[in-house]
PDB file of C-alpha atoms in Angstrom:
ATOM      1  CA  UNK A 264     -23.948 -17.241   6.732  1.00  0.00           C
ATOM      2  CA  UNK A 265     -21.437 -19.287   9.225  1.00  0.00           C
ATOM      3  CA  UNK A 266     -22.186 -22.316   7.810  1.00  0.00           C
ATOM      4  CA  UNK A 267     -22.421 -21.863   4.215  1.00  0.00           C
ATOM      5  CA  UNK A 268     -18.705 -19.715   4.862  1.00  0.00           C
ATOM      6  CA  UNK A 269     -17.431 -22.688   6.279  1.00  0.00           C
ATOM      7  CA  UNK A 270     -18.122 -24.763   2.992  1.00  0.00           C
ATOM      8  CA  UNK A 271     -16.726 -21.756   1.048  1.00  0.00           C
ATOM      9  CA  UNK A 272     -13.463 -22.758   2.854  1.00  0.00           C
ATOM     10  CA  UNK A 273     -13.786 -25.805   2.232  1.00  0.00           C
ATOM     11  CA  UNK A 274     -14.087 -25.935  -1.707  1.00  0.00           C
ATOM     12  CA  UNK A 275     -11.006 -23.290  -1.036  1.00  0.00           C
ATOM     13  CA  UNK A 276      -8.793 -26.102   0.872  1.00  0.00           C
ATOM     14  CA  UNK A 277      -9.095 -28.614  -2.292  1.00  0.00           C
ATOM     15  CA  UNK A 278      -8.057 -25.218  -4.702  1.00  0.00           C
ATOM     16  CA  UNK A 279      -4.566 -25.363  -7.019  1.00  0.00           C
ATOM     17  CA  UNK A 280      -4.541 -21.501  -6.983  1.00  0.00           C
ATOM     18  CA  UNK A 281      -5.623 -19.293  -3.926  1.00  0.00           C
ATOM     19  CA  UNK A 282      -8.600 -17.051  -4.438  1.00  0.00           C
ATOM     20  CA  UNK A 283      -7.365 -13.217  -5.283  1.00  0.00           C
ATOM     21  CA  UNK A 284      -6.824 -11.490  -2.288  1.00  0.00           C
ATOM     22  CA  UNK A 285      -7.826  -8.113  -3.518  1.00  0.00           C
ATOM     23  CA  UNK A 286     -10.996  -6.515  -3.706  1.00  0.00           C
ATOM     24  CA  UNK A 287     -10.318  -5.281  -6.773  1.00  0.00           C
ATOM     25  CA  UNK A 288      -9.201  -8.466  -8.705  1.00  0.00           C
ATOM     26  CA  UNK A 289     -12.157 -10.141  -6.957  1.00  0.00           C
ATOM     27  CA  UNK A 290     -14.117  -7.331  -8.516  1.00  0.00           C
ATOM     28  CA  UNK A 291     -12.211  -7.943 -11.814  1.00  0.00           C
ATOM     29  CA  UNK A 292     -12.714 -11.645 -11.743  1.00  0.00           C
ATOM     30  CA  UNK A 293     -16.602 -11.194 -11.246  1.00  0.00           C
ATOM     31  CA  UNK A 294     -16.510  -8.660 -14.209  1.00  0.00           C
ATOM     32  CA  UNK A 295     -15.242 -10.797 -16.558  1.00  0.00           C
ATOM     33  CA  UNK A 296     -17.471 -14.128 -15.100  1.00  0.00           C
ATOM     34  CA  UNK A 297     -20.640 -11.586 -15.422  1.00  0.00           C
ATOM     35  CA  UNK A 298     -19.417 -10.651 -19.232  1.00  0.00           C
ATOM     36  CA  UNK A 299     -18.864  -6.697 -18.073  1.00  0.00           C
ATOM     37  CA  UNK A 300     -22.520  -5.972 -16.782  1.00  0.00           C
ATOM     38  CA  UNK A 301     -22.378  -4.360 -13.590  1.00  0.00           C
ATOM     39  CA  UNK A 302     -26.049  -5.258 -12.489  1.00  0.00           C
ATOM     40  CA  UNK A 303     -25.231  -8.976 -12.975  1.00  0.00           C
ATOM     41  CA  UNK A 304     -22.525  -8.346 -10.401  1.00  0.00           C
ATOM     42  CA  UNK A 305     -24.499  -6.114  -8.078  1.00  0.00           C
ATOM     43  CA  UNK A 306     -27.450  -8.388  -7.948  1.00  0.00           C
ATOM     44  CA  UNK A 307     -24.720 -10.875  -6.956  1.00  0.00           C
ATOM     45  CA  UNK A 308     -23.303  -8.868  -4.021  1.00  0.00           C
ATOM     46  CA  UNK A 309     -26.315  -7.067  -2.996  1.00  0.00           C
ATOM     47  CA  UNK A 310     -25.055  -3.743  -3.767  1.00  0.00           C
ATOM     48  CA  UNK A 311     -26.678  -1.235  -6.234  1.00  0.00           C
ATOM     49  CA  UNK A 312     -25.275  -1.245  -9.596  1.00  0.00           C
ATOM     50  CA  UNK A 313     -23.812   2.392  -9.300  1.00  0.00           C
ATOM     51  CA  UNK A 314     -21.926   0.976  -6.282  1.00  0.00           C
ATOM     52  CA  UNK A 315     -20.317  -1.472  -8.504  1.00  0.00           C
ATOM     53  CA  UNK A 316     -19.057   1.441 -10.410  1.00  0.00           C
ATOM     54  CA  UNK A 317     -18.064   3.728  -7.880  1.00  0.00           C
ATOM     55  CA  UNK A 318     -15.884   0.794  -7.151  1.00  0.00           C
ATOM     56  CA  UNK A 319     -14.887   0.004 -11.085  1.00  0.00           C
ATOM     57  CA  UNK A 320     -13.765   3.358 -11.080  1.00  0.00           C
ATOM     58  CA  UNK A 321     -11.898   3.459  -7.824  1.00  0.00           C
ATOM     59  CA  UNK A 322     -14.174   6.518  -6.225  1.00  0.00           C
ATOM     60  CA  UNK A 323     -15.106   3.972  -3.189  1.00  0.00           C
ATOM     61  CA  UNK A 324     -13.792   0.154  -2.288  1.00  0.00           C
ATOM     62  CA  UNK A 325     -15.956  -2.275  -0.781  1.00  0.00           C
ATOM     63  CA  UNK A 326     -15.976  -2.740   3.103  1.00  0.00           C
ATOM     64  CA  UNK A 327     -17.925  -4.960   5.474  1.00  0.00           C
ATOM     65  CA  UNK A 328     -20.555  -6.846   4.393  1.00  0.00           C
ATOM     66  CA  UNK A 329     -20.164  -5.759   0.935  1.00  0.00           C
ATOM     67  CA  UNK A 330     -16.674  -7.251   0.680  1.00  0.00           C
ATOM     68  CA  UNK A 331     -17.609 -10.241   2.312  1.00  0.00           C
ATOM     69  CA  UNK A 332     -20.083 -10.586   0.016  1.00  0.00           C
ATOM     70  CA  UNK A 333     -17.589 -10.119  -3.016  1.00  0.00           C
ATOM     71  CA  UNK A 334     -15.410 -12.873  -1.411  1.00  0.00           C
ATOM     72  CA  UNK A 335     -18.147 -15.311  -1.388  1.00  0.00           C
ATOM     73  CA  UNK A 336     -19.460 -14.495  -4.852  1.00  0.00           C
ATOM     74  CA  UNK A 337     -15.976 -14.928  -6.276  1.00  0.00           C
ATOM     75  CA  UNK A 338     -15.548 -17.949  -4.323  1.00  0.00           C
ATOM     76  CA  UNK A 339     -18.346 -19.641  -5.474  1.00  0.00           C
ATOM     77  CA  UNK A 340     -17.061 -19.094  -9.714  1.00  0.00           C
ATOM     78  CA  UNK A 341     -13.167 -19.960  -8.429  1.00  0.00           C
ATOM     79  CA  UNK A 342     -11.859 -22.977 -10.088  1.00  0.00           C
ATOM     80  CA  UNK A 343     -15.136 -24.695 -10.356  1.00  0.00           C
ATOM     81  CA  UNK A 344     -14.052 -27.758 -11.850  1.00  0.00           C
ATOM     82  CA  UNK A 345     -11.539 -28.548  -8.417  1.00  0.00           C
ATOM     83  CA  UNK A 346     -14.391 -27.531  -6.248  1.00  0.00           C
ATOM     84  CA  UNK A 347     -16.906 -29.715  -8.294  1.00  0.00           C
ATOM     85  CA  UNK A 348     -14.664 -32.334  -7.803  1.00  0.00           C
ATOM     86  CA  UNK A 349     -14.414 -31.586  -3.726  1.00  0.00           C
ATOM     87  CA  UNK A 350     -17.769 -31.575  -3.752  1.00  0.00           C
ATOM     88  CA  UNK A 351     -18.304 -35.081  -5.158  1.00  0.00           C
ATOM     89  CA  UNK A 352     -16.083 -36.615  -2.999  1.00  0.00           C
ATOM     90  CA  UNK A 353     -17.421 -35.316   0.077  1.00  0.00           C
ATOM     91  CA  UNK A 354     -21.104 -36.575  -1.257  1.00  0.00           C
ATOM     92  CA  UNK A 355     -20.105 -39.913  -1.745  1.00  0.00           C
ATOM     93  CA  UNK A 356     -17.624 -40.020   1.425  1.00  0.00           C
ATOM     94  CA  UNK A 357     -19.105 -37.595   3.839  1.00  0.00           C
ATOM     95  CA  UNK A 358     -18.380 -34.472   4.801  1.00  0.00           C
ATOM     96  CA  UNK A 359     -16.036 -33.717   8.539  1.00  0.00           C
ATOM     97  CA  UNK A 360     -17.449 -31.532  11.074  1.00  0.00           C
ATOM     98  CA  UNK A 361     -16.257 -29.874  13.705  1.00  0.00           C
ATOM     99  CA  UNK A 362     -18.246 -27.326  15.550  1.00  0.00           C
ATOM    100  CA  UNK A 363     -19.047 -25.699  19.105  1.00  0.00           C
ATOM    101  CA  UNK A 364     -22.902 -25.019  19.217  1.00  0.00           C
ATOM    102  CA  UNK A 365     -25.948 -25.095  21.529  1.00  0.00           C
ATOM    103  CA  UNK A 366     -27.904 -28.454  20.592  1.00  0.00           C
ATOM    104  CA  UNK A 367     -31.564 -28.362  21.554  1.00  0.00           C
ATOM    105  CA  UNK A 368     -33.551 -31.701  20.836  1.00  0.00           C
ATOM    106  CA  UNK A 369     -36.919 -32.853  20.441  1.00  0.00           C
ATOM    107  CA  UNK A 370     -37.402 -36.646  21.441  1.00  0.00           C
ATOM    108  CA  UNK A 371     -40.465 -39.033  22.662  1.00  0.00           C
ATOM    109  CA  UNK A 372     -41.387 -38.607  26.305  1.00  0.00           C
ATOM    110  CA  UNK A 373     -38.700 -39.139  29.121  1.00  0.00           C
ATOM    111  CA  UNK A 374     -36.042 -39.245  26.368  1.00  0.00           C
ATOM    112  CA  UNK A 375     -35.604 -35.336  26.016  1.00  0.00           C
ATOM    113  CA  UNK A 376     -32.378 -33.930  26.870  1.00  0.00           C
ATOM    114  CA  UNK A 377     -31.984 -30.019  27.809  1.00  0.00           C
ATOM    115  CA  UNK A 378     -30.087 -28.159  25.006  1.00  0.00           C
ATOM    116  CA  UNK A 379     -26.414 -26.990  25.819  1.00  0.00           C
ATOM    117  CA  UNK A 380     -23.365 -25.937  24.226  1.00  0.00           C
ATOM    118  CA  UNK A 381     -20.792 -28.729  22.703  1.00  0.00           C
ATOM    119  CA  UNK A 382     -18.220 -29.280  21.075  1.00  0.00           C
ATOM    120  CA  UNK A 383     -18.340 -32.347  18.128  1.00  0.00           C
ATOM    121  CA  UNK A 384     -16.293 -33.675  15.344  1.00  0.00           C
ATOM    122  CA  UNK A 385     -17.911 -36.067  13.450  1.00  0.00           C
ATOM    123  CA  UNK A 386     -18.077 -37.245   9.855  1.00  0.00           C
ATOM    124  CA  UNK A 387     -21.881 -36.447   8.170  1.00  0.00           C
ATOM    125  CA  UNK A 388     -23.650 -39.071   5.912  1.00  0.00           C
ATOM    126  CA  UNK A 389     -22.719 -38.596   2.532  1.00  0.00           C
ATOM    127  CA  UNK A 390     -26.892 -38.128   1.509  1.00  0.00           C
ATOM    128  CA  UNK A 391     -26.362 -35.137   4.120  1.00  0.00           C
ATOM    129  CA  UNK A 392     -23.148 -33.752   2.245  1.00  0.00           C
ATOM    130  CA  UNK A 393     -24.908 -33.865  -0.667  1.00  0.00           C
ATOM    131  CA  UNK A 394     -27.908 -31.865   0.027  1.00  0.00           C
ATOM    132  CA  UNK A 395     -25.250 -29.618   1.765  1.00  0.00           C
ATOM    133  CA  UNK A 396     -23.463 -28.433  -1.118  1.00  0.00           C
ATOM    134  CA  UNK A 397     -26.991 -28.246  -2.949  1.00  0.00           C
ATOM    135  CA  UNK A 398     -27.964 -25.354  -0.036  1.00  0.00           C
ATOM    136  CA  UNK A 399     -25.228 -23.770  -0.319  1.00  0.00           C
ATOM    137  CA  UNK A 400     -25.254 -23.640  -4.267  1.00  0.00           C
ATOM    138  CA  UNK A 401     -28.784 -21.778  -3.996  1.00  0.00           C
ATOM    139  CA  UNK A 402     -27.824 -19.795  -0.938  1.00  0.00           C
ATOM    140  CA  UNK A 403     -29.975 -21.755   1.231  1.00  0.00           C
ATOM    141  CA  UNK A 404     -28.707 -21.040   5.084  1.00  0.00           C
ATOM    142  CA  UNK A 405     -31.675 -22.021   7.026  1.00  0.00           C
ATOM    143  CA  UNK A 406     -31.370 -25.031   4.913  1.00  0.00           C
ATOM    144  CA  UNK A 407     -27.325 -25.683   5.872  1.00  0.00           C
ATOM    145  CA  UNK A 408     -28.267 -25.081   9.457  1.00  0.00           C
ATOM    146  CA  UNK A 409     -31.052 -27.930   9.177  1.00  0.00           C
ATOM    147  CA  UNK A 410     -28.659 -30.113   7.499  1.00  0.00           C
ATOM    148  CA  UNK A 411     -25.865 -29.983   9.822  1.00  0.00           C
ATOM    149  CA  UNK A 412     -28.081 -30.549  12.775  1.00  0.00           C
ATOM    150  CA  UNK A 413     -29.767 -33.309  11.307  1.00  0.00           C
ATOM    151  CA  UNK A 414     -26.516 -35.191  10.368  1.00  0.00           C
ATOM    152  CA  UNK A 415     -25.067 -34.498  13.441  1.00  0.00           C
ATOM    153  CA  UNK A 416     -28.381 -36.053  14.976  1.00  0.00           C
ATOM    154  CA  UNK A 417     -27.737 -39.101  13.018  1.00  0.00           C
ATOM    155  CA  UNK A 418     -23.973 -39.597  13.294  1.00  0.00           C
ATOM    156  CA  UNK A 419     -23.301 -38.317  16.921  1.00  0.00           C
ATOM    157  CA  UNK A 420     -26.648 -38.213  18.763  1.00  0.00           C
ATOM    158  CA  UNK A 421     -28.073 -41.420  17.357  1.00  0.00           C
ATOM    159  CA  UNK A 422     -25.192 -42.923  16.788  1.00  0.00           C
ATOM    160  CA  UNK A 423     -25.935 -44.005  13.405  1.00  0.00           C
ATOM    161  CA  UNK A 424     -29.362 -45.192  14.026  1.00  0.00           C
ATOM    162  CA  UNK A 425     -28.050 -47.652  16.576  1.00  0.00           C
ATOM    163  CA  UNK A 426     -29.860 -45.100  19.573  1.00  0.00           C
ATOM    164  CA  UNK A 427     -32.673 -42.686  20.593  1.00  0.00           C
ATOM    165  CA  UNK A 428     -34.842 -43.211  17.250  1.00  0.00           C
ATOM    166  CA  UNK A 429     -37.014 -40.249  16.694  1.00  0.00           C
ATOM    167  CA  UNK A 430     -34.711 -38.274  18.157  1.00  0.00           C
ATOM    168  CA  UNK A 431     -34.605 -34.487  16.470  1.00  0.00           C
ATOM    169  CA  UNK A 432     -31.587 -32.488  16.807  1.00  0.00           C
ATOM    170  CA  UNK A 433     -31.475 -28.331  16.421  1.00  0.00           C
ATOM    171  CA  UNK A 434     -28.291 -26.821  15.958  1.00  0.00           C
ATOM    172  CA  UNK A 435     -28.477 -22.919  17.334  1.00  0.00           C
ATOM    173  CA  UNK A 436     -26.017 -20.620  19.014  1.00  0.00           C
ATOM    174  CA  UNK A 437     -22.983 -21.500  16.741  1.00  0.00           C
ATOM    175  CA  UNK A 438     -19.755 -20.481  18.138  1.00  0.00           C
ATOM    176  CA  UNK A 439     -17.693 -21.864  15.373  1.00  0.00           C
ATOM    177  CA  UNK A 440     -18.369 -24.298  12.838  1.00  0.00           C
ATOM    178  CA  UNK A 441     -15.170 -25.977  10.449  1.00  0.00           C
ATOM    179  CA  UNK A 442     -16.308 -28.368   6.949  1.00  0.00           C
ATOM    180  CA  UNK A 443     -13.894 -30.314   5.449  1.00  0.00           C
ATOM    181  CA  UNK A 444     -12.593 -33.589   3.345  1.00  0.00           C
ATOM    182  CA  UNK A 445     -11.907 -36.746   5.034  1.00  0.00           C
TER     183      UNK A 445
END
């Protein structure tokens, strides 16, 4: 999803050595992660294991979601150590983002405002960037969505708990969404 492609990028950003461009040494680099089995890698990507042969044996190459798919599965087993460490820093020091979205929020009586589209930058909590990286470990984009939304409730909208208590914050209609290191 948008969100958990935007922490892809991020882990990417703190990376020694650029993820292969290739399809095929994506493929390759899977392969070997997976120990040769070609229905590890297809339950990975979401592809049928004779796919992942087909493309093995250069008969087909993957395309649309399929590659995109192979991008983010490779991603995810790239230098894991550097991205570990990316990810602990932006736990314990919060995690920047910048995003234009529809907010829609859900307040006490005469506090409500109508949802429109805006454009933030803010720094999340670091509990939030925790959790964050957690979601997007298991895959969890419903999950990322809620997160985002609900530190951007607390950082921006609240103002870090010094305004509108009980205020909660949806965060729909993403335009573009950008995660990084402070």
């Amino acid at each position: 999803g948008i969100i958990g492609d935007a922490l892809s990028r991020a882990a990417q950003a703190a990376w020694t050595r650029p993820l292969p461009k290739s399809a095929g040494a994506r493929l390759r680099f899977l392969m070997k992660r997976e120990k040769g089995s070609t229905r590890a890698v297809a339950a990975r990507v979401g592809v049928s294991q004779r796919t992942v042969q087909r493309w093995i044996k250069g008969e087909t190459h993957p395309t649309g979601k399929s590659a995109e798919a192979l991008e983010r599965e490779a991603a995810r087993d790239w230098q894991p150590r550097v991205s570990a460490e990316a990810q602990r820093r932006s736990a314990q020091a919060g995690i920047l983002v910048e995003t234009r979205a529809r907010f829609g929020f859900t307040a006490a009586p005469g506090t409500t405002d109508d949802g429109r589209i805006r454009r933030i930058a803010e720094v999340l909590p670091p509990d939030v960037s925790g959790e964050m990286w957690a979601a997007w470990r298991a895959g969890d984009e419903d999950r990322l969505n809620e997160l985002v939304g609900q530190g951007l409730g607390y950082s921006y909208f609240q103002d870090r708990g010094r305004r509108a208590q009980g205020l909660d914050v949806e965060l729909t209609d993403i335009d573009y969404i950008e995660l990084g290191e402070l």
